[in-house]
Each structure stands twice: as structure tokens, then as C-alpha cells.
PDB file of C-alpha atoms in Angstrom:
ATOM      1  CA  UNK A  36      -0.002   0.028   0.001  1.00 83.00           C
ATOM      2  CA  UNK A  37       2.799   2.394   0.807  1.00 88.00           C
ATOM      3  CA  UNK A  38       4.467   1.952  -2.598  1.00 90.00           C
ATOM      4  CA  UNK A  39       1.196   2.248  -4.380  1.00 92.00           C
ATOM      5  CA  UNK A  40       0.377   5.419  -2.394  1.00 91.00           C
ATOM      6  CA  UNK A  41       3.910   6.718  -3.343  1.00 92.00           C
ATOM      7  CA  UNK A  42       3.303   6.052  -6.971  1.00 93.00           C
ATOM      8  CA  UNK A  43      -0.073   7.839  -6.908  1.00 93.00           C
ATOM      9  CA  UNK A  44       1.439  10.851  -5.211  1.00 92.00           C
ATOM     10  CA  UNK A  45       4.586  11.198  -7.303  1.00 91.00           C
ATOM     11  CA  UNK A  46       3.531  10.010 -10.711  1.00 90.00           C
ATOM     12  CA  UNK A  47      -0.252  10.537 -10.292  1.00 90.00           C
ATOM     13  CA  UNK A  48       0.372  13.887  -8.748  1.00 89.00           C
ATOM     14  CA  UNK A  49      -2.332  13.311  -6.097  1.00 90.00           C
ATOM     15  CA  UNK A  50      -2.228  15.508  -2.975  1.00 90.00           C
ATOM     16  CA  UNK A  51      -0.301  13.442  -0.386  1.00 89.00           C
ATOM     17  CA  UNK A  52      -2.846  13.944   2.356  1.00 87.00           C
ATOM     18  CA  UNK A  53      -5.773  12.937   0.242  1.00 91.00           C
ATOM     19  CA  UNK A  54      -3.934   9.977  -1.329  1.00 92.00           C
ATOM     20  CA  UNK A  55      -2.881   8.742   1.946  1.00 90.00           C
ATOM     21  CA  UNK A  56      -6.343   8.830   3.458  1.00 89.00           C
ATOM     22  CA  UNK A  57      -7.750   7.209   0.356  1.00 91.00           C
ATOM     23  CA  UNK A  58      -5.321   4.302   0.450  1.00 91.00           C
ATOM     24  CA  UNK A  59      -5.888   3.823   4.153  1.00 90.00           C
ATOM     25  CA  UNK A  60      -9.632   3.553   3.430  1.00 90.00           C
ATOM     26  CA  UNK A  61      -9.022   1.102   0.669  1.00 92.00           C
ATOM     27  CA  UNK A  62      -6.754  -1.026   2.864  1.00 90.00           C
ATOM     28  CA  UNK A  63      -9.120  -1.168   5.774  1.00 89.00           C
ATOM     29  CA  UNK A  64     -12.054  -1.853   3.434  1.00 90.00           C
ATOM     30  CA  UNK A  65     -10.034  -4.723   1.871  1.00 90.00           C
ATOM     31  CA  UNK A  66      -9.246  -6.188   5.251  1.00 88.00           C
ATOM     32  CA  UNK A  67     -12.861  -6.136   6.274  1.00 89.00           C
ATOM     33  CA  UNK A  68     -14.000  -7.539   2.965  1.00 90.00           C
ATOM     34  CA  UNK A  69     -11.400 -10.434   3.186  1.00 87.00           C
ATOM     35  CA  UNK A  70     -12.131 -11.449   6.705  1.00 86.00           C
ATOM     36  CA  UNK A  71     -15.856 -10.697   6.604  1.00 86.00           C
ATOM     37  CA  UNK A  72     -15.305  -8.345   9.565  1.00 83.00           C
ATOM     38  CA  UNK A  73     -14.415 -11.215  11.890  1.00 88.00           C
ATOM     39  CA  UNK A  74     -10.986 -11.685  13.584  1.00 88.00           C
ATOM     40  CA  UNK A  75      -8.736 -14.495  12.476  1.00 87.00           C
ATOM     41  CA  UNK A  76      -6.993 -16.490  15.301  1.00 86.00           C
ATOM     42  CA  UNK A  77      -5.183 -19.675  15.928  1.00 83.00           C
ATOM     43  CA  UNK A  78      -1.687 -18.808  14.894  1.00 88.00           C
ATOM     44  CA  UNK A  79       1.282 -21.059  15.483  1.00 89.00           C
ATOM     45  CA  UNK A  80       3.468 -20.668  18.487  1.00 90.00           C
ATOM     46  CA  UNK A  81       6.363 -19.818  16.260  1.00 89.00           C
ATOM     47  CA  UNK A  82       4.481 -16.844  14.895  1.00 91.00           C
ATOM     48  CA  UNK A  83       3.503 -15.678  18.419  1.00 91.00           C
ATOM     49  CA  UNK A  84       7.091 -15.863  19.420  1.00 93.00           C
ATOM     50  CA  UNK A  85       7.667 -12.610  17.449  1.00 91.00           C
ATOM     51  CA  UNK A  86       5.760 -10.782  20.145  1.00 92.00           C
ATOM     52  CA  UNK A  87       6.070 -12.933  23.163  1.00 90.00           C
ATOM     53  CA  UNK A  88       9.416 -14.598  22.856  1.00 92.00           C
ATOM     54  CA  UNK A  89      12.736 -13.585  24.518  1.00 94.00           C
ATOM     55  CA  UNK A  90      16.346 -13.923  23.459  1.00 92.00           C
ATOM     56  CA  UNK A  91      18.816 -13.779  26.325  1.00 91.00           C
ATOM     57  CA  UNK A  92      15.944 -12.349  28.448  1.00 91.00           C
ATOM     58  CA  UNK A  93      15.442  -9.596  25.944  1.00 94.00           C
ATOM     59  CA  UNK A  94      11.833  -9.425  24.392  1.00 94.00           C
ATOM     60  CA  UNK A  95      11.937 -10.163  20.655  1.00 95.00           C
ATOM     61  CA  UNK A  96       9.938  -6.937  19.843  1.00 93.00           C
ATOM     62  CA  UNK A  97      12.695  -4.787  21.554  1.00 93.00           C
ATOM     63  CA  UNK A  98      15.289  -6.688  19.454  1.00 95.00           C
ATOM     64  CA  UNK A  99      13.354  -5.926  16.235  1.00 95.00           C
ATOM     65  CA  UNK A 100      13.070  -2.363  17.320  1.00 93.00           C
ATOM     66  CA  UNK A 101      16.716  -1.884  17.912  1.00 94.00           C
ATOM     67  CA  UNK A 102      17.488  -3.569  14.520  1.00 96.00           C
ATOM     68  CA  UNK A 103      15.056  -1.332  12.649  1.00 94.00           C
ATOM     69  CA  UNK A 104      16.539   1.653  14.415  1.00 94.00           C
ATOM     70  CA  UNK A 105      20.057   0.739  13.434  1.00 94.00           C
ATOM     71  CA  UNK A 106      19.074   0.039   9.798  1.00 95.00           C
ATOM     72  CA  UNK A 107      17.024   3.295   9.585  1.00 93.00           C
ATOM     73  CA  UNK A 108      19.840   5.324  11.079  1.00 92.00           C
ATOM     74  CA  UNK A 109      22.335   3.903   8.570  1.00 94.00           C
ATOM     75  CA  UNK A 110      19.971   4.470   5.628  1.00 93.00           C
ATOM     76  CA  UNK A 111      19.309   8.130   6.663  1.00 91.00           C
ATOM     77  CA  UNK A 112      22.912   9.066   7.459  1.00 91.00           C
ATOM     78  CA  UNK A 113      25.076   6.783   5.081  1.00 92.00           C
ATOM     79  CA  UNK A 114      23.056   6.284   1.956  1.00 93.00           C
ATOM     80  CA  UNK A 115      21.960   8.298  -1.019  1.00 93.00           C
ATOM     81  CA  UNK A 116      18.375   7.557  -0.300  1.00 93.00           C
ATOM     82  CA  UNK A 117      18.679   9.119   3.122  1.00 91.00           C
ATOM     83  CA  UNK A 118      20.534  12.265   1.907  1.00 92.00           C
ATOM     84  CA  UNK A 119      18.007  12.720  -0.881  1.00 93.00           C
ATOM     85  CA  UNK A 120      15.136  12.250   1.429  1.00 92.00           C
ATOM     86  CA  UNK A 121      16.412  15.183   3.643  1.00 90.00           C
ATOM     87  CA  UNK A 122      17.006  17.152   0.493  1.00 90.00           C
ATOM     88  CA  UNK A 123      13.575  16.622  -0.883  1.00 91.00           C
ATOM     89  CA  UNK A 124      11.931  17.339   2.404  1.00 88.00           C
ATOM     90  CA  UNK A 125      13.891  20.506   2.787  1.00 86.00           C
ATOM     91  CA  UNK A 126      13.350  22.047  -0.612  1.00 89.00           C
ATOM     92  CA  UNK A 127      11.932  19.827  -3.336  1.00 89.00           C
ATOM     93  CA  UNK A 128      12.536  22.357  -6.097  1.00 90.00           C
ATOM     94  CA  UNK A 129      16.156  22.714  -5.311  1.00 91.00           C
ATOM     95  CA  UNK A 130      16.431  18.939  -5.225  1.00 91.00           C
ATOM     96  CA  UNK A 131      14.970  18.774  -8.746  1.00 91.00           C
ATOM     97  CA  UNK A 132      17.319  21.439  -9.996  1.00 91.00           C
ATOM     98  CA  UNK A 133      20.262  19.393  -8.436  1.00 90.00           C
ATOM     99  CA  UNK A 134      19.403  16.446 -10.574  1.00 91.00           C
ATOM    100  CA  UNK A 135      17.775  14.301  -8.008  1.00 92.00           C
ATOM    101  CA  UNK A 136      15.136  11.937  -9.336  1.00 94.00           C
ATOM    102  CA  UNK A 137      12.630  13.171  -6.875  1.00 92.00           C
ATOM    103  CA  UNK A 138       9.704  11.067  -8.023  1.00 93.00           C
ATOM    104  CA  UNK A 139      11.702   7.814  -7.594  1.00 94.00           C
ATOM    105  CA  UNK A 140      12.978   8.623  -4.176  1.00 94.00           C
ATOM    106  CA  UNK A 141       9.622   9.906  -2.907  1.00 93.00           C
ATOM    107  CA  UNK A 142       7.965   6.592  -4.063  1.00 93.00           C
ATOM    108  CA  UNK A 143      10.736   4.568  -2.308  1.00 94.00           C
ATOM    109  CA  UNK A 144      10.332   6.516   0.981  1.00 93.00           C
ATOM    110  CA  UNK A 145       6.523   5.801   0.856  1.00 93.00           C
ATOM    111  CA  UNK A 146       7.292   2.149   0.096  1.00 94.00           C
ATOM    112  CA  UNK A 147       9.553   1.862   3.011  1.00 94.00           C
ATOM    113  CA  UNK A 148       6.969   3.447   5.258  1.00 92.00           C
ATOM    114  CA  UNK A 149       4.428   0.950   4.145  1.00 92.00           C
ATOM    115  CA  UNK A 150       6.831  -1.860   4.715  1.00 94.00           C
ATOM    116  CA  UNK A 151       7.579  -0.804   8.256  1.00 93.00           C
ATOM    117  CA  UNK A 152       3.870  -0.441   8.946  1.00 91.00           C
ATOM    118  CA  UNK A 153       3.386  -3.997   7.735  1.00 91.00           C
ATOM    119  CA  UNK A 154       6.171  -5.140  10.118  1.00 94.00           C
ATOM    120  CA  UNK A 155       4.403  -3.425  13.072  1.00 92.00           C
ATOM    121  CA  UNK A 156       1.121  -4.937  12.069  1.00 91.00           C
ATOM    122  CA  UNK A 157       2.731  -8.424  12.101  1.00 92.00           C
ATOM    123  CA  UNK A 158       4.100  -7.936  15.625  1.00 92.00           C
ATOM    124  CA  UNK A 159       0.670  -6.493  16.835  1.00 91.00           C
ATOM    125  CA  UNK A 160      -1.098  -9.553  15.312  1.00 91.00           C
ATOM    126  CA  UNK A 161       1.393 -11.923  17.021  1.00 92.00           C
ATOM    127  CA  UNK A 162       0.880 -10.144  20.308  1.00 90.00           C
ATOM    128  CA  UNK A 163      -2.849 -10.326  20.142  1.00 88.00           C
ATOM    129  CA  UNK A 164      -2.766 -13.869  18.619  1.00 89.00           C
ATOM    130  CA  UNK A 165      -5.585 -12.495  16.390  1.00 88.00           C
ATOM    131  CA  UNK A 166      -5.673 -10.666  13.062  1.00 87.00           C
ATOM    132  CA  UNK A 167      -8.393  -8.092  13.574  1.00 86.00           C
ATOM    133  CA  UNK A 168      -9.435  -6.173  10.534  1.00 84.00           C
ATOM    134  CA  UNK A 169      -9.908  -3.059  12.579  1.00 83.00           C
ATOM    135  CA  UNK A 170      -6.890  -3.285  14.620  1.00 82.00           C
ATOM    136  CA  UNK A 171      -4.561  -0.272  14.494  1.00 80.00           C
ATOM    137  CA  UNK A 172      -7.203   2.302  13.898  1.00 81.00           C
ATOM    138  CA  UNK A 173      -6.066   5.750  15.066  1.00 79.00           C
ATOM    139  CA  UNK A 174      -2.547   4.549  15.421  1.00 85.00           C
ATOM    140  CA  UNK A 175      -1.647   7.072  12.710  1.00 85.00           C
ATOM    141  CA  UNK A 176      -2.207   9.802  15.211  1.00 83.00           C
ATOM    142  CA  UNK A 177       0.280   8.176  17.609  1.00 85.00           C
ATOM    143  CA  UNK A 178       2.772   7.897  14.816  1.00 88.00           C
ATOM    144  CA  UNK A 179       2.486  11.517  13.968  1.00 86.00           C
ATOM    145  CA  UNK A 180       2.644  12.590  17.660  1.00 85.00           C
ATOM    146  CA  UNK A 181       5.838  10.501  18.228  1.00 88.00           C
ATOM    147  CA  UNK A 182       7.637  11.909  15.127  1.00 89.00           C
ATOM    148  CA  UNK A 183       6.676  15.532  15.956  1.00 86.00           C
ATOM    149  CA  UNK A 184       7.548  15.180  19.681  1.00 86.00           C
ATOM    150  CA  UNK A 185      10.915  13.617  18.488  1.00 86.00           C
ATOM    151  CA  UNK A 186      11.769  16.779  16.605  1.00 84.00           C
ATOM    152  CA  UNK A 187      10.817  15.928  13.068  1.00 84.00           C
ATOM    153  CA  UNK A 188       9.367  18.949  11.374  1.00 80.00           C
ATOM    154  CA  UNK A 189       6.121  18.450   9.529  1.00 76.00           C
ATOM    155  CA  UNK A 190       7.394  21.136   7.077  1.00 74.00           C
ATOM    156  CA  UNK A 191      10.169  18.719   6.004  1.00 73.00           C
ATOM    157  CA  UNK A 192      13.900  18.546   5.925  1.00 74.00           C
ATOM    158  CA  UNK A 193      14.462  18.081   9.677  1.00 79.00           C
ATOM    159  CA  UNK A 194      14.343  14.966  11.920  1.00 81.00           C
ATOM    160  CA  UNK A 195      16.466  12.162  13.449  1.00 87.00           C
ATOM    161  CA  UNK A 196      15.795   8.529  14.027  1.00 89.00           C
ATOM    162  CA  UNK A 197      16.843   8.824  17.788  1.00 90.00           C
ATOM    163  CA  UNK A 198      14.376  11.588  18.182  1.00 90.00           C
ATOM    164  CA  UNK A 199      11.440   9.597  16.713  1.00 90.00           C
ATOM    165  CA  UNK A 200      12.437   6.678  18.943  1.00 90.00           C
ATOM    166  CA  UNK A 201      12.394   8.914  22.049  1.00 91.00           C
ATOM    167  CA  UNK A 202       9.010  10.342  20.838  1.00 89.00           C
ATOM    168  CA  UNK A 203       7.708   6.829  20.529  1.00 90.00           C
ATOM    169  CA  UNK A 204       8.861   5.942  24.063  1.00 90.00           C
ATOM    170  CA  UNK A 205       7.164   9.142  25.339  1.00 88.00           C
ATOM    171  CA  UNK A 206       3.964   8.182  23.645  1.00 88.00           C
ATOM    172  CA  UNK A 207       4.112   4.766  25.062  1.00 87.00           C
ATOM    173  CA  UNK A 208       4.622   6.032  28.546  1.00 88.00           C
ATOM    174  CA  UNK A 209       1.766   8.469  28.023  1.00 87.00           C
ATOM    175  CA  UNK A 210      -0.582   5.744  26.839  1.00 85.00           C
ATOM    176  CA  UNK A 211       0.260   3.409  29.606  1.00 88.00           C
ATOM    177  CA  UNK A 212      -0.004   6.146  32.231  1.00 89.00           C
ATOM    178  CA  UNK A 213      -3.372   7.190  31.020  1.00 87.00           C
ATOM    179  CA  UNK A 214      -4.517   3.429  31.069  1.00 87.00           C
ATOM    180  CA  UNK A 215      -3.222   2.979  34.609  1.00 89.00           C
ATOM    181  CA  UNK A 216      -5.105   6.072  35.710  1.00 88.00           C
ATOM    182  CA  UNK A 217      -8.285   4.703  34.293  1.00 87.00           C
ATOM    183  CA  UNK A 218      -8.635   7.429  31.667  1.00 85.00           C
ATOM    184  CA  UNK A 219     -11.222   6.531  29.077  1.00 86.00           C
ATOM    185  CA  UNK A 220     -10.101   5.929  25.398  1.00 80.00           C
ATOM    186  CA  UNK A 221     -12.155   8.952  24.245  1.00 83.00           C
ATOM    187  CA  UNK A 222     -10.167  11.338  26.650  1.00 87.00           C
ATOM    188  CA  UNK A 223      -6.981   9.688  25.486  1.00 84.00           C
ATOM    189  CA  UNK A 224      -7.663  10.637  21.824  1.00 84.00           C
ATOM    190  CA  UNK A 225      -8.261  14.173  23.038  1.00 88.00           C
ATOM    191  CA  UNK A 226      -5.015  14.216  24.879  1.00 85.00           C
ATOM    192  CA  UNK A 227      -3.048  12.745  21.811  1.00 83.00           C
ATOM    193  CA  UNK A 228      -4.641  15.314  19.461  1.00 84.00           C
ATOM    194  CA  UNK A 229      -3.724  18.161  21.826  1.00 88.00           C
ATOM    195  CA  UNK A 230      -0.126  16.888  22.051  1.00 83.00           C
ATOM    196  CA  UNK A 231       0.193  16.955  18.316  1.00 82.00           C
ATOM    197  CA  UNK A 232      -1.203  20.494  18.055  1.00 87.00           C
ATOM    198  CA  UNK A 233       1.065  21.752  20.749  1.00 86.00           C
ATOM    199  CA  UNK A 234       4.055  20.115  19.158  1.00 81.00           C
ATOM    200  CA  UNK A 235       3.367  21.521  15.726  1.00 81.00           C
ATOM    201  CA  UNK A 236       2.788  25.065  17.250  1.00 85.00           C
ATOM    202  CA  UNK A 237       6.211  24.668  19.070  1.00 82.00           C
ATOM    203  CA  UNK A 238       7.999  23.564  15.870  1.00 77.00           C
ATOM    204  CA  UNK A 239       6.538  26.605  13.889  1.00 79.00           C
ATOM    205  CA  UNK A 240       7.584  28.902  16.702  1.00 81.00           C
ATOM    206  CA  UNK A 241      11.138  27.551  16.692  1.00 76.00           C
ATOM    207  CA  UNK A 242      11.261  27.833  12.866  1.00 72.00           C
ATOM    208  CA  UNK A 243      10.320  31.474  13.120  1.00 75.00           C
ATOM    209  CA  UNK A 244      12.989  32.240  15.739  1.00 77.00           C
ATOM    210  CA  UNK A 245      15.602  30.630  13.576  1.00 68.00           C
ATOM    211  CA  UNK A 246      14.681  32.872  10.675  1.00 62.00           C
TER     212      UNK A 246
END
């Protein structure tokens, strides 16, 4: 889905926000259609090991997270794809004038995003021992909040993997804290939305100060 979305945005010239929302709706509709709206369960112990297993007393999901972090850090800081991603995010027109194949690299970034979302979905399914067609709804807000809290600018061109990791940890602590306090899921969504708005306002204020 990520790659298809990237192709629609780059080569089809669809607005990124609209295309992403559309593909999200298509994917969720396809999941509901395929499963008939019912969860699928009964996975093997080997599959569940991805979420419940341990290696040297370290949970497998933590190991996967560290490996993804290392790979993403190397890609962003040591490869052409990473450098071009920053360049395109900072000033797409300048990247085009510099000879960067913007369409190709943007599609690749969307494809990688979709692949990592799929990996997260596999781990979630293993943890729940059930493939639920509506699982992960509203997780996109958590992802946005984590990246913005971690210092990634929604205007593009800025951001680090370590910041996103810290932002994700903060979001996890916030979610767990609200659950332990018995805060309803409706209030939690209000809190997450407020966090995103505040973080974006702070990012815009910092950008103005730098100018």
C-alpha cells in the first residue's frame, strides 16, 4: 500500500494527504472484505514468538525495534536515499534542480514506510494472537505525535531517528500512564490530538525564531 500510495502521489500527482487517506480507507475496506469483519485467530507458537518470545531475556519486539533503528539510522545518514530524503523534504524544487530523481526517491520512501507499517502490524497480530481487521485504527495519530515530539518537522527537511524513537517511548509512557489512571479511550484521543497540536505550534515557533 505504501508503494502504491507513493506512485499515486509522485507519478499521479495526487495531494499526499488525500492519497494517504484514500489508500488507508481502501486497505481497511479490503481487510474487512477479506475477513468478513471477523478476527482470524489460531496462529502457530512460532508466529506468536515474534511478540512474546525472548532472546537472552530480551523481548523479541525490543530486538526488532533496535535492529530497525540501526538500519534506519544507517539508511538516513550513510546512503544516497537518506541524503536525498532530507534534501527533498527541505526544498523539493532545489532537489529537482540538483538532478535528484525526486519522483523515484519519494516513491521509495513511501514504500519503506508501508513496509515498516506492515512489520508493526505483524508484531501486533502476534501479540494479540488474532488478526483483527480494525486493529490499529487511530494509530496514525500516535505515529504523527511520536515523530513531532521527537523533533521531526512536518514542514520537512528535519528529523532524526533517535528523536523519533524517544518520541515513541514518550507516547508509550503517556498511553500506559493514562490507562493506569483509568482514563477513558475518548479522553486519551483528546490528549493525543492536543499533544500533536502543541508540538506543531512549538515547531513553527522555533522555525520563526531561527529565521
